XYZ file of C-alpha atoms in Angstrom:
341
model
C -21.671 -20.882 11.762
C -19.602 -20.928 9.122
C -19.707 -23.158 6.101
C -18.540 -26.801 7.349
C -14.350 -27.812 6.627
C -13.709 -30.748 4.584
C -12.687 -33.372 7.568
C -9.485 -35.196 8.589
C -10.057 -38.990 10.394
C -11.203 -37.651 13.757
C -9.035 -38.531 16.330
C -10.051 -41.418 18.897
C -11.756 -40.601 22.505
C -9.617 -39.703 24.909
C -6.824 -38.297 22.301
C -4.371 -35.703 23.357
C -3.449 -32.874 20.793
C -0.058 -30.587 21.683
C 1.287 -27.649 19.653
C 4.101 -25.966 19.730
C 4.770 -22.409 18.615
C 8.023 -20.398 18.107
C 8.496 -16.818 18.455
C 9.306 -14.226 16.232
C 10.714 -11.114 15.630
C 8.888 -8.615 13.363
C 12.195 -6.835 11.151
C 9.681 -4.452 10.028
C 6.955 -2.622 7.928
C 7.911 -1.798 4.260
C 5.552 1.006 3.362
C 3.903 2.071 7.412
C 1.600 4.891 5.633
C 0.678 3.201 2.275
C 2.303 6.173 0.347
C 3.071 3.973 -2.394
C -0.184 2.297 -2.633
C -0.400 -0.030 0.031
C -0.348 -0.302 3.122
C 2.339 -2.144 5.738
C 4.177 -5.417 3.853
C 6.371 -6.845 6.894
C 9.865 -8.604 6.982
C 10.030 -11.259 10.137
C 11.537 -14.084 11.173
C 10.596 -17.149 13.288
C 13.290 -17.875 15.851
C 13.967 -20.973 18.285
C 13.847 -21.495 21.823
C 11.280 -19.274 22.899
C 7.528 -20.690 22.219
C 3.740 -21.384 23.124
C 2.716 -24.802 23.867
C -1.290 -25.972 23.953
C -2.449 -29.357 25.012
C -5.977 -30.252 24.088
C -7.519 -33.419 24.986
C -10.330 -34.676 25.842
C -12.995 -34.759 28.884
C -15.878 -35.062 30.546
C -16.187 -31.362 30.961
C -14.235 -28.140 30.268
C -11.035 -28.000 32.278
C -8.180 -25.015 31.878
C -5.007 -25.727 32.815
C -1.871 -23.387 32.953
C 1.605 -24.391 33.930
C 3.080 -20.967 34.779
C 1.902 -17.913 36.522
C 2.628 -16.639 32.901
C 0.753 -19.090 31.175
C -2.394 -18.211 33.337
C -2.256 -15.115 32.607
C -2.728 -15.817 29.278
C -5.050 -18.617 29.538
C -8.327 -16.342 29.594
C -7.481 -15.296 26.017
C -7.209 -19.170 24.923
C -10.470 -19.733 26.344
C -11.554 -16.393 24.630
C -10.010 -18.778 21.497
C -11.418 -22.043 22.145
C -15.214 -20.348 22.579
C -14.803 -18.346 19.166
C -13.589 -21.476 17.147
C -16.258 -23.443 18.557
C -19.162 -20.869 17.505
C -16.660 -20.740 13.647
C -17.582 -24.534 13.419
C -20.342 -25.465 15.703
C -18.578 -27.985 17.903
C -18.780 -27.888 21.483
C -17.547 -31.197 22.890
C -16.256 -30.352 26.103
C -11.920 -30.474 26.250
C -9.202 -29.776 28.786
C -7.037 -27.170 27.512
C -3.264 -26.598 29.022
C -0.780 -23.952 28.840
C 2.307 -25.743 29.079
C 4.081 -22.811 28.071
C 3.655 -19.011 26.608
C 5.952 -16.375 24.691
C 6.006 -13.086 26.850
C 3.161 -10.894 26.304
C 3.502 -7.806 24.398
C 7.182 -7.973 24.189
C 7.291 -8.214 20.553
C 7.798 -11.708 19.551
C 4.470 -12.248 18.670
C 3.068 -13.965 22.021
C -1.270 -12.993 20.846
C -1.147 -14.228 16.978
C 1.251 -17.687 17.984
C -1.262 -18.464 20.986
C -4.452 -18.046 19.008
C -2.823 -20.323 16.470
C -1.639 -22.851 18.017
C -4.800 -22.959 20.233
C -6.518 -23.011 16.786
C -4.566 -25.844 15.040
C -4.841 -27.934 18.480
C -8.718 -27.668 18.348
C -8.675 -28.289 14.562
C -6.654 -31.130 14.896
C -8.566 -32.646 17.707
C -11.671 -32.017 16.042
C -10.487 -33.690 12.711
C -11.183 -30.402 10.759
C -8.746 -29.530 8.095
C -8.650 -25.785 8.713
C -6.095 -24.081 6.803
C -4.097 -21.992 9.293
C -5.164 -18.300 7.500
C -8.822 -19.343 8.203
C -7.867 -20.055 11.742
C -6.438 -16.445 11.901
C -9.357 -15.038 10.097
C -11.545 -16.652 13.181
C -9.628 -15.446 16.081
C -9.159 -12.052 14.317
C -5.497 -12.378 13.755
C -3.112 -10.817 11.121
C -5.162 -7.351 10.693
C -1.213 -5.558 10.104
C 1.428 -8.031 9.437
C 1.070 -11.677 8.117
C 4.499 -12.888 9.518
C 3.111 -14.866 12.118
C 0.563 -16.899 10.346
C 3.027 -17.727 7.768
C 5.622 -18.490 10.209
C 3.166 -20.476 11.796
C 2.975 -23.078 8.864
C 6.752 -22.469 7.537
C 9.060 -20.562 9.118
C 12.246 -18.687 8.390
C 12.684 -15.746 6.629
C 9.308 -14.008 5.354
C 7.988 -11.186 3.489
C 4.167 -9.943 3.471
C 2.662 -7.959 1.686
C 0.511 -6.458 3.473
C -3.528 -6.411 4.015
C -5.470 -5.393 1.133
C -8.066 -2.755 1.349
C -10.774 -5.139 1.931
C -8.850 -6.283 5.084
C -7.889 -9.523 3.519
C -4.866 -10.948 5.403
C -1.739 -10.505 3.551
C -0.514 -12.524 1.103
C 3.010 -14.214 1.819
C 5.792 -13.117 -1.147
C 8.837 -14.941 -0.123
C 9.893 -17.222 2.345
C 14.015 -18.871 3.066
C 15.649 -20.486 5.417
C 18.334 -18.598 7.029
C 21.389 -19.958 6.696
C 21.845 -22.403 9.825
C 25.261 -20.851 11.278
C 23.814 -17.835 11.991
C 22.753 -16.462 15.421
C 20.072 -14.335 16.844
C 21.023 -12.574 20.513
C 17.614 -11.688 21.819
C 17.640 -9.350 24.220
C 14.534 -9.104 26.469
C 13.394 -6.399 29.114
C 10.889 -8.283 31.510
C 10.366 -4.562 33.021
C 8.545 -3.020 30.022
C 6.085 -4.097 27.218
C 5.392 -2.423 23.668
C 2.411 -1.216 22.686
C -0.696 -3.531 21.407
C -4.543 -3.529 20.911
C -6.015 0.124 20.916
C -3.296 1.792 22.119
C -0.878 0.735 19.087
C -3.640 1.904 16.534
C -3.829 5.208 18.384
C -0.398 5.454 17.862
C -0.116 4.762 14.173
C -2.859 7.005 13.777
C -1.179 9.840 15.211
C 2.072 9.523 13.116
C 2.332 11.598 10.433
C 3.048 10.174 6.771
C 6.292 7.853 5.880
C 7.624 9.624 3.032
C 7.199 7.644 -0.140
C 10.958 7.855 -1.085
C 11.741 6.292 2.110
C 9.155 3.340 1.631
C 11.083 2.896 -1.515
C 13.928 2.663 0.344
C 12.726 0.109 2.262
C 11.686 -2.132 -0.399
C 15.029 -1.580 -1.844
C 16.468 -2.701 1.142
C 14.657 -6.143 1.675
C 14.770 -6.945 -2.302
C 18.036 -6.253 -2.830
C 19.931 -6.427 0.247
C 18.572 -8.835 2.502
C 17.073 -11.522 0.804
C 19.864 -11.763 -1.431
C 22.242 -11.454 1.569
C 20.104 -14.727 3.137
C 19.790 -16.686 -0.221
C 23.586 -16.508 -0.801
C 24.838 -16.827 2.957
C 26.582 -13.158 2.108
C 26.063 -11.939 5.842
C 27.156 -8.108 5.399
C 24.504 -7.033 2.713
C 21.910 -8.550 4.659
C 22.984 -6.966 7.665
C 23.683 -3.745 6.159
C 19.884 -3.813 4.880
C 18.911 -4.692 8.098
C 20.371 -2.111 9.951
C 19.201 0.820 7.024
C 15.711 -0.511 7.953
C 15.532 -0.443 11.429
C 17.340 3.288 11.134
C 14.247 4.966 8.930
C 11.713 2.949 11.002
C 13.528 3.779 14.405
C 12.994 7.489 13.271
C 9.493 6.934 12.155
C 8.191 5.275 15.421
C 10.180 7.439 18.126
C 7.147 10.087 18.757
C 5.265 6.873 19.938
C 8.352 5.333 22.236
C 8.992 7.999 24.120
C 11.165 10.053 21.570
C 13.724 6.869 20.762
C 14.097 4.719 18.012
C 13.562 1.541 21.120
C 11.364 1.329 23.718
C 13.907 0.259 26.278
C 16.922 2.978 26.862
C 18.704 -0.416 28.220
C 18.086 -1.994 24.873
C 18.886 1.041 23.083
C 22.375 1.163 24.941
C 23.719 -2.400 24.376
C 22.624 -2.372 20.626
C 24.605 1.220 20.316
C 27.617 -0.170 21.469
C 27.018 -3.339 19.129
C 26.465 -1.098 16.239
C 29.735 1.187 16.562
C 31.403 -2.507 17.527
C 30.356 -4.336 15.075
C 28.821 -2.582 12.224
C 27.652 -4.754 9.523
C 29.217 -7.235 11.227
C 25.587 -7.816 13.564
C 21.748 -6.702 11.948
C 20.735 -4.642 14.887
C 17.100 -3.276 15.923
C 13.921 -3.615 17.458
C 11.046 -6.248 16.842
C 7.802 -4.422 16.752
C 7.267 -1.995 19.233
C 9.888 -4.004 21.993
C 10.747 -3.706 23.825
C 12.805 -7.068 23.073
C 15.773 -6.128 20.597
C 17.748 -8.171 18.508
C 21.088 -8.632 17.136
C 22.228 -10.963 14.208
C 25.481 -12.419 13.674
C 27.048 -14.694 11.395
C 27.855 -17.307 13.917
C 27.702 -18.713 17.326
C 31.026 -18.060 17.892
C 30.277 -14.649 16.956
C 27.691 -14.307 19.109
C 29.812 -15.298 22.306
C 32.402 -13.149 21.049
C 30.136 -9.836 21.217
C 28.338 -11.394 24.244
C 31.912 -11.595 26.153
C 32.763 -7.849 25.089
C 29.688 -6.173 26.098
C 29.839 -7.858 29.351
C 33.448 -6.533 29.958
C 32.608 -2.670 28.478
C 29.486 -2.663 31.318
C 27.163 -2.247 28.650
C 24.462 -4.894 29.603
C 21.654 -3.990 32.416
C 21.963 -6.933 34.923
C 18.097 -6.499 34.541
C 17.942 -7.706 30.854
C 17.869 -11.006 29.820
C 20.144 -12.511 26.653
C 19.157 -15.580 24.990
C 21.397 -16.708 21.951
C 19.318 -18.776 19.412
C 18.895 -20.024 15.880
C 16.458 -18.803 13.212
C 13.700 -21.442 13.352
C 13.655 -22.423 9.386
C 10.251 -25.093 10.281
C 6.590 -24.227 10.937
C 5.348 -25.532 14.225
C 5.344 -28.857 15.736
C 1.854 -30.735 15.795
C 1.711 -34.358 17.720
C -1.111 -36.622 18.599
C -1.566 -39.170 20.705
C -4.113 -41.673 21.741
C -4.577 -42.711 25.226
C -4.495 -46.267 25.886
């Protein structure tokens, strides 16, 4: 059992705690091979509309519920997280857990980390424990490569992490800022496919050739001198140019693990290639993590609507794709407690 955590006032018997965690886009690693001395490092963005929602309440005995088929498919993972949390903090009171909604699994939206942290935060709040999110992530074995989902759970926004240390310490958060409120993200989902995860992901990364030192240096420059200043100043063109160059370099590097393509889904790839040709640096396009989810960040809701209208007229949207226009989420997860009467 771990050392005792500081306590906050324990919730009353019969209390219910709900946690809603947003999806995230992983916009790219900074140094996938560590050729500059520290491996990974990530740029990411939390987005609205997509969410995992977990509810925990007191019960006479353990109860596990899911409100949809997608949630039912992830229920075993949630149960395993509860058991691990009980081992870590030494508190095993019975509870009722309900998954109201979940992020699509293995789609590039950070479903695994957000589920773990939503369960972890709901459990900790229900038990009256003041446990930092990075500690919950460590207990639940999250954040081995990227810290974006962990920091994003707490703060939302556009985030940069410094990659995990050589001893496995989770990646530190280096920068966080709000994305301009007017900007929009067209999120493109291909429900027919899933990205790599777990052992397959680790094996794919290990099989790739080293990422060139000069290209890692360029990625760092793009983030530090184009992406972050563009977001801070509300200057869309340099922000988009930086994202597009990052995606170009990383797409080429990861293509051998994705059937030779920079994007996992051919349908997503065709649409985003058309967007790049039409919009240039008035759209930041690419793939989140291993996909298949793609994205196009544009400067306004009107620009997003024009883009979709023109893409439909051009016939470049595969009917099987699901497209959503969303805003950046510039705040952390929502945590609510209520006492039964």
